[in-house]
Structure formats: C-alpha cells, structure tokens
Amino acid sequence: MVKQFDQRHRQSRRILIMGVSGSGKSTIGEAVAERTGCEYIDGDKYHPPENIDKMTRGISLTDEDRQGWLEALADLYAQHRREDKSVMIGCSGLKKSYRDVLRQGDPDLIILFLNGDYDTILQRMEERQHFFSPQMLRTQFDTLQPPGSDEAISIDISKSFDNVIDQCVNELEALD
C-alpha cells in the first residue's frame, strides 16, 4: 500500500517541480501531487501558441519569450497562496532569474529539482512524444543554472520511477 500524506497537520504550500525537458516534471509531478494531496498544473499548458510553435520548430525560447509565461505561472502561485491552497507546478525553471519571477507569486516557494544527466534524459525523451524537440536538450543543459541546496531540494532521477516519487514525498514530509 502506498503511504499517503497526512493532510491534517500541514499548511498549504506552493511547489515548483523543475528540470530540463524530459526530466519527468509531468509524470513525477502528477504522482507526487496525488500522494501529497495537492493540485498539479503542467506549466507547459500556459505557454502561448507562439512559444509552442517555436519549440516545435526547434527554436529556443528567449528570456523575452518566457517572461509572460513565467508571470502567468507566478500569478497561479499567488492565487493559490491567497486561497491558502496547495499546488505543484511543473516548469523548467532553468535560470535563477526565472525562479525569481516564480517566487513573486509565493516567496516561500518550495523547489524540487529533478536532477539528471544528459544521456539519461535524452534516452527518455526519445522514448516519448512531446512537442519539445530532443535536439534542443543540449540547449536546455547549456542554459540550466542548477539551483544550490539553499534554493532547492535536488532529486536524483537516475533511480526507478517509484524511488524518485518516494524521494520527493519524503523530502516534502521532512519539511513538516
């Protein structure tokens, strides 16, 4: 039996589950959100059509392209904070400046960093369908400013799916 989060003794929280494309933000985020009893939102669904079109054509987004998208996600965090509701949003959060925009929605944002190496993630991307081009993975790694332990909780995604979920849930439980 899968251990469920005890909802009675914790406050609401806003969580960013971040990493390069293919790191598992959606599948891991959905599973962790289910186990912890919070809403999961796939941040990619908030990209404007122009961004999706660029990524589909293999064109990297600029900081300017990302700004409105990040602000929309920060607004979601702020809304959940005002309503005292927990939410986990999957978003690449590649640069510290992007995470700073997201923190505008909740200064107490909890960040789970899905940390994996290029070869592992490339293999995973090639095994699934996604609007993101696997050829752009190198660009994501080049752009990535990995958060330090003072900013985020690093999750080793080289382990099994169940182990990664357990790592995330255990780290969140440790914050209570």
Short mmCIF file of N, CA and C in Angstrom, two decimals:
data_model
loop_
_atom_site.label_atom_id
_atom_site.label_comp_id
_atom_site.label_asym_id
_atom_site.label_seq_id
_atom_site.Cartn_x
_atom_site.Cartn_y
_atom_site.Cartn_z
N MET A 1 0.84 -1.18 0.00
CA MET A 1 0.00 0.00 0.00
C MET A 1 0.89 1.25 0.00
N VAL A 2 0.54 2.20 -0.82
CA VAL A 2 1.29 3.44 -0.93
C VAL A 2 0.91 4.35 0.23
N LYS A 3 1.93 4.85 0.90
CA LYS A 3 1.70 5.77 2.01
C LYS A 3 1.20 7.10 1.47
N GLN A 4 0.11 7.57 2.03
CA GLN A 4 -0.45 8.87 1.64
C GLN A 4 0.01 9.92 2.63
N PHE A 5 0.11 11.12 2.18
CA PHE A 5 0.46 12.26 3.00
C PHE A 5 -0.63 12.49 4.03
N ASP A 6 -0.28 12.82 5.26
CA ASP A 6 -1.26 13.16 6.29
C ASP A 6 -1.65 14.63 6.10
N GLN A 7 -2.85 14.86 5.60
CA GLN A 7 -3.31 16.21 5.28
C GLN A 7 -3.64 17.04 6.52
N ARG A 8 -3.90 16.42 7.64
CA ARG A 8 -4.42 17.13 8.80
C ARG A 8 -3.42 18.08 9.44
N HIS A 9 -2.15 17.79 9.37
CA HIS A 9 -1.17 18.53 10.15
C HIS A 9 -0.20 19.36 9.31
N ARG A 10 -0.62 19.79 8.16
CA ARG A 10 0.30 20.61 7.38
C ARG A 10 -0.41 21.80 6.78
N GLN A 11 0.36 22.82 6.56
CA GLN A 11 -0.16 24.02 5.93
C GLN A 11 -0.14 23.84 4.43
N SER A 12 -0.88 24.70 3.77
CA SER A 12 -0.83 24.67 2.31
C SER A 12 0.55 25.15 1.87
N ARG A 13 0.94 24.75 0.69
CA ARG A 13 2.25 25.15 0.17
C ARG A 13 2.21 25.18 -1.34
N ARG A 14 3.09 25.98 -1.88
CA ARG A 14 3.26 26.07 -3.32
C ARG A 14 4.60 25.45 -3.65
N ILE A 15 4.59 24.57 -4.67
CA ILE A 15 5.78 23.78 -5.01
C ILE A 15 6.06 23.93 -6.50
N LEU A 16 7.31 24.16 -6.83
CA LEU A 16 7.79 24.13 -8.21
C LEU A 16 8.54 22.81 -8.37
N ILE A 17 8.15 22.02 -9.37
CA ILE A 17 8.92 20.84 -9.72
C ILE A 17 9.60 21.20 -11.04
N MET A 18 10.93 21.29 -11.00
CA MET A 18 11.67 21.86 -12.12
C MET A 18 12.73 20.90 -12.65
N GLY A 19 13.17 21.16 -13.86
CA GLY A 19 14.23 20.41 -14.50
C GLY A 19 14.14 20.62 -16.00
N VAL A 20 15.15 20.15 -16.70
CA VAL A 20 15.13 20.27 -18.16
C VAL A 20 13.99 19.43 -18.72
N SER A 21 13.63 19.70 -19.95
CA SER A 21 12.61 18.91 -20.60
C SER A 21 13.04 17.45 -20.62
N GLY A 22 12.11 16.56 -20.32
CA GLY A 22 12.42 15.14 -20.31
C GLY A 22 12.86 14.63 -18.94
N SER A 23 12.96 15.50 -17.95
CA SER A 23 13.39 15.08 -16.62
C SER A 23 12.26 14.41 -15.83
N GLY A 24 11.02 14.56 -16.29
CA GLY A 24 9.90 13.90 -15.64
C GLY A 24 8.98 14.82 -14.88
N LYS A 25 9.02 16.11 -15.16
CA LYS A 25 8.21 17.06 -14.41
C LYS A 25 6.73 16.66 -14.38
N SER A 26 6.20 16.28 -15.52
CA SER A 26 4.76 15.96 -15.58
C SER A 26 4.43 14.64 -14.90
N THR A 27 5.11 13.57 -15.29
CA THR A 27 4.76 12.26 -14.72
C THR A 27 5.09 12.18 -13.24
N ILE A 28 6.24 12.69 -12.86
CA ILE A 28 6.63 12.66 -11.45
C ILE A 28 5.77 13.66 -10.67
N GLY A 29 5.59 14.84 -11.24
CA GLY A 29 4.76 15.86 -10.57
C GLY A 29 3.36 15.38 -10.30
N GLU A 30 2.74 14.75 -11.28
CA GLU A 30 1.37 14.23 -11.09
C GLU A 30 1.33 13.19 -9.99
N ALA A 31 2.30 12.29 -9.97
CA ALA A 31 2.33 11.22 -8.96
C ALA A 31 2.58 11.78 -7.57
N VAL A 32 3.50 12.73 -7.46
CA VAL A 32 3.80 13.33 -6.16
C VAL A 32 2.59 14.14 -5.67
N ALA A 33 1.98 14.89 -6.56
CA ALA A 33 0.80 15.69 -6.19
C ALA A 33 -0.32 14.77 -5.69
N GLU A 34 -0.51 13.67 -6.35
CA GLU A 34 -1.55 12.73 -5.92
C GLU A 34 -1.25 12.19 -4.53
N ARG A 35 0.00 11.81 -4.30
CA ARG A 35 0.38 11.27 -2.99
C ARG A 35 0.34 12.31 -1.89
N THR A 36 0.58 13.57 -2.23
CA THR A 36 0.60 14.62 -1.21
C THR A 36 -0.72 15.37 -1.11
N GLY A 37 -1.64 15.06 -2.00
CA GLY A 37 -2.96 15.67 -1.93
C GLY A 37 -3.02 17.11 -2.41
N CYS A 38 -2.13 17.48 -3.31
CA CYS A 38 -2.22 18.84 -3.83
C CYS A 38 -2.53 18.80 -5.33
N GLU A 39 -2.95 19.92 -5.83
CA GLU A 39 -3.25 20.05 -7.25
C GLU A 39 -1.94 20.08 -8.04
N TYR A 40 -1.94 19.45 -9.22
CA TYR A 40 -0.79 19.53 -10.12
C TYR A 40 -1.19 20.32 -11.36
N ILE A 41 -0.32 21.24 -11.78
CA ILE A 41 -0.53 22.01 -13.00
C ILE A 41 0.70 21.86 -13.87
N ASP A 42 0.49 21.47 -15.12
CA ASP A 42 1.59 21.40 -16.09
C ASP A 42 1.81 22.80 -16.64
N GLY A 43 2.92 23.40 -16.27
CA GLY A 43 3.21 24.76 -16.69
C GLY A 43 3.28 24.93 -18.20
N ASP A 44 3.63 23.87 -18.92
CA ASP A 44 3.71 23.96 -20.38
C ASP A 44 2.38 24.37 -21.00
N LYS A 45 1.28 24.04 -20.34
CA LYS A 45 -0.05 24.37 -20.87
C LYS A 45 -0.31 25.87 -20.85
N TYR A 46 0.54 26.63 -20.19
CA TYR A 46 0.37 28.07 -20.10
C TYR A 46 1.27 28.83 -21.08
N HIS A 47 2.05 28.08 -21.88
CA HIS A 47 2.84 28.73 -22.93
C HIS A 47 1.88 29.28 -23.97
N PRO A 48 2.15 30.49 -24.46
CA PRO A 48 1.34 30.99 -25.58
C PRO A 48 1.65 30.17 -26.83
N PRO A 49 0.72 30.15 -27.77
CA PRO A 49 0.91 29.37 -29.01
C PRO A 49 2.21 29.69 -29.74
N GLU A 50 2.66 30.96 -29.68
CA GLU A 50 3.90 31.34 -30.37
C GLU A 50 5.10 30.59 -29.79
N ASN A 51 5.12 30.42 -28.47
CA ASN A 51 6.22 29.69 -27.83
C ASN A 51 6.21 28.22 -28.24
N ILE A 52 5.05 27.61 -28.22
CA ILE A 52 4.94 26.20 -28.60
C ILE A 52 5.36 26.01 -30.05
N ASP A 53 4.95 26.94 -30.91
CA ASP A 53 5.34 26.87 -32.32
C ASP A 53 6.86 26.95 -32.46
N LYS A 54 7.49 27.87 -31.75
CA LYS A 54 8.95 28.00 -31.82
C LYS A 54 9.62 26.71 -31.37
N MET A 55 9.18 26.18 -30.22
CA MET A 55 9.82 24.97 -29.69
C MET A 55 9.59 23.78 -30.62
N THR A 56 8.41 23.69 -31.20
CA THR A 56 8.12 22.60 -32.12
C THR A 56 9.04 22.65 -33.34
N ARG A 57 9.40 23.86 -33.74
CA ARG A 57 10.30 24.04 -34.89
C ARG A 57 11.77 23.97 -34.49
N GLY A 58 12.03 23.67 -33.21
CA GLY A 58 13.41 23.54 -32.75
C GLY A 58 14.09 24.85 -32.47
N ILE A 59 13.32 25.91 -32.27
CA ILE A 59 13.88 27.23 -31.98
C ILE A 59 13.80 27.47 -30.47
N SER A 60 14.92 27.78 -29.88
CA SER A 60 14.96 28.03 -28.44
C SER A 60 14.22 29.31 -28.10
N LEU A 61 13.57 29.29 -26.96
CA LEU A 61 12.88 30.48 -26.48
C LEU A 61 13.89 31.45 -25.88
N THR A 62 13.62 32.71 -26.05
CA THR A 62 14.44 33.75 -25.43
C THR A 62 13.87 34.07 -24.05
N ASP A 63 14.64 34.81 -23.28
CA ASP A 63 14.13 35.26 -21.98
C ASP A 63 12.85 36.08 -22.18
N GLU A 64 12.82 36.88 -23.22
CA GLU A 64 11.63 37.69 -23.52
C GLU A 64 10.44 36.80 -23.82
N ASP A 65 10.65 35.71 -24.58
CA ASP A 65 9.56 34.77 -24.87
C ASP A 65 8.99 34.17 -23.58
N ARG A 66 9.86 33.91 -22.65
CA ARG A 66 9.46 33.23 -21.41
C ARG A 66 8.82 34.16 -20.38
N GLN A 67 9.07 35.44 -20.46
CA GLN A 67 8.66 36.38 -19.40
C GLN A 67 7.16 36.31 -19.10
N GLY A 68 6.31 36.45 -20.10
CA GLY A 68 4.86 36.43 -19.88
C GLY A 68 4.40 35.09 -19.34
N TRP A 69 5.01 34.02 -19.82
CA TRP A 69 4.68 32.67 -19.36
C TRP A 69 5.02 32.52 -17.89
N LEU A 70 6.22 32.95 -17.50
CA LEU A 70 6.63 32.86 -16.10
C LEU A 70 5.74 33.72 -15.20
N GLU A 71 5.36 34.89 -15.69
CA GLU A 71 4.46 35.76 -14.92
C GLU A 71 3.10 35.11 -14.73
N ALA A 72 2.62 34.41 -15.75
CA ALA A 72 1.33 33.71 -15.63
C ALA A 72 1.42 32.61 -14.57
N LEU A 73 2.54 31.89 -14.53
CA LEU A 73 2.73 30.85 -13.52
C LEU A 73 2.86 31.47 -12.13
N ALA A 74 3.56 32.59 -12.02
CA ALA A 74 3.67 33.29 -10.73
C ALA A 74 2.28 33.72 -10.25
N ASP A 75 1.44 34.14 -11.19
CA ASP A 75 0.06 34.51 -10.84
C ASP A 75 -0.71 33.31 -10.30
N LEU A 76 -0.48 32.13 -10.86
CA LEU A 76 -1.12 30.92 -10.35
C LEU A 76 -0.68 30.64 -8.91
N TYR A 77 0.62 30.76 -8.66
CA TYR A 77 1.12 30.58 -7.29
C TYR A 77 0.46 31.59 -6.35
N ALA A 78 0.40 32.85 -6.77
CA ALA A 78 -0.19 33.89 -5.94
C ALA A 78 -1.66 33.61 -5.64
N GLN A 79 -2.38 33.16 -6.65
CA GLN A 79 -3.80 32.83 -6.46
C GLN A 79 -3.95 31.71 -5.43
N HIS A 80 -3.16 30.66 -5.57
CA HIS A 80 -3.24 29.55 -4.62
C HIS A 80 -2.82 29.98 -3.22
N ARG A 81 -1.87 30.87 -3.14
CA ARG A 81 -1.43 31.38 -1.83
C ARG A 81 -2.56 32.18 -1.18
N ARG A 82 -3.20 33.06 -1.95
CA ARG A 82 -4.32 33.85 -1.41
C ARG A 82 -5.45 32.95 -0.92
N GLU A 83 -5.68 31.86 -1.66
CA GLU A 83 -6.76 30.94 -1.32
C GLU A 83 -6.32 29.88 -0.31
N ASP A 84 -5.06 29.95 0.13
CA ASP A 84 -4.48 29.00 1.08
C ASP A 84 -4.63 27.56 0.59
N LYS A 85 -4.31 27.36 -0.70
CA LYS A 85 -4.39 26.04 -1.32
C LYS A 85 -3.01 25.60 -1.78
N SER A 86 -2.77 24.31 -1.68
CA SER A 86 -1.51 23.74 -2.15
C SER A 86 -1.57 23.51 -3.65
N VAL A 87 -0.43 23.72 -4.30
CA VAL A 87 -0.32 23.46 -5.73
C VAL A 87 1.13 23.11 -6.06
N MET A 88 1.29 22.24 -7.03
CA MET A 88 2.60 21.92 -7.58
C MET A 88 2.53 22.23 -9.07
N ILE A 89 3.48 23.03 -9.53
CA ILE A 89 3.52 23.39 -10.95
C ILE A 89 4.81 22.84 -11.55
N GLY A 90 4.67 22.15 -12.66
CA GLY A 90 5.82 21.66 -13.41
C GLY A 90 6.28 22.74 -14.38
N CYS A 91 7.53 23.16 -14.23
CA CYS A 91 8.09 24.23 -15.06
C CYS A 91 9.59 24.04 -15.09
N SER A 92 10.21 24.25 -16.23
CA SER A 92 11.65 24.01 -16.34
C SER A 92 12.45 24.85 -15.36
N GLY A 93 12.11 26.11 -15.17
CA GLY A 93 12.81 26.95 -14.20
C GLY A 93 14.33 26.94 -14.38
N LEU A 94 14.79 26.98 -15.62
CA LEU A 94 16.20 26.74 -15.92
C LEU A 94 17.16 27.75 -15.30
N LYS A 95 16.76 29.02 -15.24
CA LYS A 95 17.65 30.05 -14.72
C LYS A 95 17.15 30.54 -13.37
N LYS A 96 18.10 31.01 -12.58
CA LYS A 96 17.72 31.57 -11.28
C LYS A 96 16.75 32.74 -11.48
N SER A 97 16.98 33.55 -12.50
CA SER A 97 16.09 34.69 -12.74
C SER A 97 14.66 34.23 -13.03
N TYR A 98 14.50 33.07 -13.68
CA TYR A 98 13.15 32.54 -13.93
C TYR A 98 12.50 32.12 -12.61
N ARG A 99 13.29 31.47 -11.76
CA ARG A 99 12.77 31.03 -10.46
C ARG A 99 12.43 32.24 -9.59
N ASP A 100 13.20 33.32 -9.75
CA ASP A 100 12.90 34.55 -9.01
C ASP A 100 11.55 35.12 -9.43
N VAL A 101 11.23 35.06 -10.72
CA VAL A 101 9.91 35.52 -11.19
C VAL A 101 8.82 34.64 -10.56
N LEU A 102 9.03 33.34 -10.55
CA LEU A 102 8.03 32.44 -9.97
C LEU A 102 7.83 32.70 -8.48
N ARG A 103 8.91 33.03 -7.78
CA ARG A 103 8.83 33.32 -6.34
C ARG A 103 8.03 34.58 -6.06
N GLN A 104 7.82 35.42 -7.07
CA GLN A 104 6.99 36.61 -6.86
C GLN A 104 5.56 36.20 -6.51
N GLY A 105 5.16 35.01 -6.95
CA GLY A 105 3.83 34.50 -6.61
C GLY A 105 3.76 33.94 -5.21
N ASP A 106 4.88 33.48 -4.69
CA ASP A 106 4.97 32.98 -3.31
C ASP A 106 6.44 32.97 -2.90
N PRO A 107 6.82 33.89 -2.04
CA PRO A 107 8.22 33.97 -1.60
C PRO A 107 8.68 32.69 -0.90
N ASP A 108 7.74 31.90 -0.38
CA ASP A 108 8.08 30.65 0.32
C ASP A 108 8.00 29.44 -0.60
N LEU A 109 8.10 29.67 -1.90
CA LEU A 109 8.02 28.60 -2.89
C LEU A 109 9.01 27.49 -2.56
N ILE A 110 8.53 26.26 -2.57
CA ILE A 110 9.38 25.08 -2.38
C ILE A 110 9.77 24.58 -3.76
N ILE A 111 11.05 24.31 -3.96
CA ILE A 111 11.52 23.87 -5.28
C ILE A 111 12.10 22.47 -5.19
N LEU A 112 11.54 21.57 -6.01
CA LEU A 112 12.09 20.23 -6.19
C LEU A 112 12.79 20.22 -7.55
N PHE A 113 14.09 20.00 -7.55
CA PHE A 113 14.89 19.99 -8.78
C PHE A 113 15.12 18.55 -9.22
N LEU A 114 14.52 18.18 -10.34
CA LEU A 114 14.70 16.83 -10.91
C LEU A 114 16.04 16.83 -11.63
N ASN A 115 17.03 16.27 -10.97
CA ASN A 115 18.41 16.36 -11.40
C ASN A 115 18.85 15.06 -12.08
N GLY A 116 19.19 15.18 -13.35
CA GLY A 116 19.65 14.01 -14.11
C GLY A 116 20.67 14.42 -15.15
N ASP A 117 21.40 13.44 -15.66
CA ASP A 117 22.42 13.74 -16.66
C ASP A 117 21.84 13.73 -18.08
N TYR A 118 22.60 14.30 -18.98
CA TYR A 118 22.16 14.48 -20.37
C TYR A 118 21.76 13.16 -21.02
N ASP A 119 22.60 12.13 -20.92
CA ASP A 119 22.33 10.86 -21.61
C ASP A 119 21.05 10.19 -21.12
N THR A 120 20.82 10.20 -19.81
CA THR A 120 19.61 9.60 -19.25
C THR A 120 18.37 10.31 -19.76
N ILE A 121 18.41 11.63 -19.73
CA ILE A 121 17.24 12.40 -20.14
C ILE A 121 17.03 12.31 -21.65
N LEU A 122 18.09 12.34 -22.44
CA LEU A 122 17.94 12.19 -23.89
C LEU A 122 17.27 10.86 -24.23
N GLN A 123 17.69 9.79 -23.59
CA GLN A 123 17.07 8.48 -23.83
C GLN A 123 15.58 8.51 -23.52
N ARG A 124 15.22 9.14 -22.41
CA ARG A 124 13.81 9.24 -22.03
C ARG A 124 13.02 10.05 -23.04
N MET A 125 13.61 11.13 -23.52
CA MET A 125 12.90 11.98 -24.50
C MET A 125 12.67 11.24 -25.80
N GLU A 126 13.63 10.43 -26.20
CA GLU A 126 13.48 9.70 -27.45
C GLU A 126 12.41 8.62 -27.36
N GLU A 127 12.06 8.23 -26.13
CA GLU A 127 11.06 7.19 -25.92
C GLU A 127 9.64 7.73 -25.79
N ARG A 128 9.47 9.04 -25.81
CA ARG A 128 8.13 9.60 -25.64
C ARG A 128 7.85 10.67 -26.67
N GLN A 129 6.59 11.00 -26.79
CA GLN A 129 6.21 12.07 -27.71
C GLN A 129 5.97 13.33 -26.90
N HIS A 130 6.50 14.42 -27.37
CA HIS A 130 6.40 15.70 -26.67
C HIS A 130 6.62 16.76 -27.72
N PHE A 131 5.99 17.93 -27.55
CA PHE A 131 6.18 18.99 -28.55
C PHE A 131 7.61 19.49 -28.58
N PHE A 132 8.36 19.23 -27.52
CA PHE A 132 9.74 19.70 -27.40
C PHE A 132 10.66 18.80 -28.21
N SER A 133 11.52 19.39 -28.99
CA SER A 133 12.45 18.64 -29.82
C SER A 133 13.64 18.14 -29.00
N PRO A 134 13.94 16.83 -29.05
CA PRO A 134 15.09 16.31 -28.30
C PRO A 134 16.41 16.99 -28.66
N GLN A 135 16.51 17.52 -29.87
CA GLN A 135 17.74 18.21 -30.27
C GLN A 135 17.96 19.48 -29.44
N MET A 136 16.90 19.99 -28.84
CA MET A 136 17.02 21.21 -28.05
C MET A 136 17.48 20.91 -26.62
N LEU A 137 17.61 19.62 -26.29
CA LEU A 137 18.01 19.26 -24.94
C LEU A 137 19.38 19.85 -24.58
N ARG A 138 20.31 19.82 -25.52
CA ARG A 138 21.64 20.37 -25.26
C ARG A 138 21.52 21.85 -24.88
N THR A 139 20.66 22.58 -25.57
CA THR A 139 20.45 24.00 -25.26
C THR A 139 19.92 24.16 -23.85
N GLN A 140 19.01 23.27 -23.44
CA GLN A 140 18.47 23.35 -22.08
C GLN A 140 19.58 23.14 -21.05
N PHE A 141 20.42 22.15 -21.28
CA PHE A 141 21.53 21.91 -20.34
C PHE A 141 22.51 23.08 -20.33
N ASP A 142 22.72 23.69 -21.50
CA ASP A 142 23.62 24.84 -21.57
C ASP A 142 23.03 26.04 -20.80
N THR A 143 21.71 26.16 -20.81
CA THR A 143 21.02 27.27 -20.15
C THR A 143 20.84 27.03 -18.66
N LEU A 144 20.75 25.77 -18.27
CA LEU A 144 20.46 25.41 -16.89
C LEU A 144 21.45 26.01 -15.89
N GLN A 145 20.92 26.71 -14.93
CA GLN A 145 21.68 27.18 -13.77
C GLN A 145 21.15 26.36 -12.59
N PRO A 146 21.79 25.22 -12.32
CA PRO A 146 21.27 24.33 -11.28
C PRO A 146 21.15 25.06 -9.94
N PRO A 147 20.01 24.91 -9.29
CA PRO A 147 19.85 25.57 -8.00
C PRO A 147 20.71 24.89 -6.95
N GLY A 148 21.23 25.67 -6.03
CA GLY A 148 22.00 25.12 -4.93
C GLY A 148 21.09 24.58 -3.85
N SER A 149 21.68 23.94 -2.86
CA SER A 149 20.89 23.34 -1.78
C SER A 149 20.19 24.39 -0.94
N ASP A 150 20.63 25.64 -1.02
CA ASP A 150 19.96 26.72 -0.30
C ASP A 150 18.71 27.19 -1.02
N GLU A 151 18.54 26.78 -2.28
CA GLU A 151 17.40 27.23 -3.08
C GLU A 151 16.41 26.10 -3.36
N ALA A 152 16.90 24.87 -3.48
CA ALA A 152 16.04 23.78 -3.92
C ALA A 152 16.46 22.46 -3.29
N ILE A 153 15.55 21.51 -3.37
CA ILE A 153 15.81 20.14 -2.96
C ILE A 153 16.14 19.36 -4.23
N SER A 154 17.33 18.81 -4.31
CA SER A 154 17.75 18.06 -5.50
C SER A 154 17.28 16.62 -5.39
N ILE A 155 16.64 16.15 -6.46
CA ILE A 155 16.10 14.79 -6.53
C ILE A 155 16.86 14.04 -7.62
N ASP A 156 17.47 12.93 -7.29
CA ASP A 156 18.23 12.11 -8.23
C ASP A 156 17.27 11.29 -9.07
N ILE A 157 17.15 11.63 -10.35
CA ILE A 157 16.18 10.94 -11.22
C ILE A 157 16.77 9.72 -11.93
N SER A 158 18.00 9.34 -11.58
CA SER A 158 18.58 8.14 -12.20
C SER A 158 17.99 6.87 -11.59
N LYS A 159 17.27 7.02 -10.50
CA LYS A 159 16.67 5.88 -9.81
C LYS A 159 15.37 5.48 -10.50
N SER A 160 14.72 4.44 -9.97
CA SER A 160 13.43 4.00 -10.53
C SER A 160 12.37 5.07 -10.32
N PHE A 161 11.33 4.99 -11.11
CA PHE A 161 10.21 5.93 -11.01
C PHE A 161 9.68 5.97 -9.57
N ASP A 162 9.42 4.80 -8.99
CA ASP A 162 8.88 4.74 -7.63
C ASP A 162 9.84 5.35 -6.62
N ASN A 163 11.14 5.13 -6.81
CA ASN A 163 12.13 5.69 -5.91
C ASN A 163 12.14 7.22 -6.00
N VAL A 164 12.03 7.74 -7.21
CA VAL A 164 12.02 9.20 -7.39
C VAL A 164 10.79 9.80 -6.71
N ILE A 165 9.64 9.14 -6.86
CA ILE A 165 8.42 9.62 -6.20
C ILE A 165 8.63 9.60 -4.68
N ASP A 166 9.17 8.50 -4.18
CA ASP A 166 9.42 8.40 -2.73
C ASP A 166 10.37 9.50 -2.25
N GLN A 167 11.44 9.77 -3.04
CA GLN A 167 12.37 10.83 -2.66
C GLN A 167 11.63 12.16 -2.50
N CYS A 168 10.80 12.48 -3.49
CA CYS A 168 10.07 13.75 -3.47
C CYS A 168 9.14 13.82 -2.26
N VAL A 169 8.36 12.78 -2.06
CA VAL A 169 7.39 12.77 -0.95
C VAL A 169 8.12 12.84 0.39
N ASN A 170 9.19 12.07 0.54
CA ASN A 170 9.95 12.09 1.79
C ASN A 170 10.53 13.48 2.08
N GLU A 171 11.05 14.11 1.05
CA GLU A 171 11.61 15.47 1.24
C GLU A 171 10.52 16.47 1.64
N LEU A 172 9.34 16.36 1.03
CA LEU A 172 8.25 17.26 1.39
C LEU A 172 7.75 16.97 2.81
N GLU A 173 7.67 15.70 3.17
CA GLU A 173 7.25 15.34 4.53
C GLU A 173 8.24 15.87 5.56
N ALA A 174 9.53 15.87 5.22
CA ALA A 174 10.56 16.35 6.15
C ALA A 174 10.42 17.84 6.44
N LEU A 175 9.72 18.56 5.57
CA LEU A 175 9.53 20.00 5.78
C LEU A 175 8.44 20.29 6.80
N ASP A 176 7.60 19.30 7.09
CA ASP A 176 6.51 19.50 8.05
C ASP A 176 7.01 19.46 9.47
#
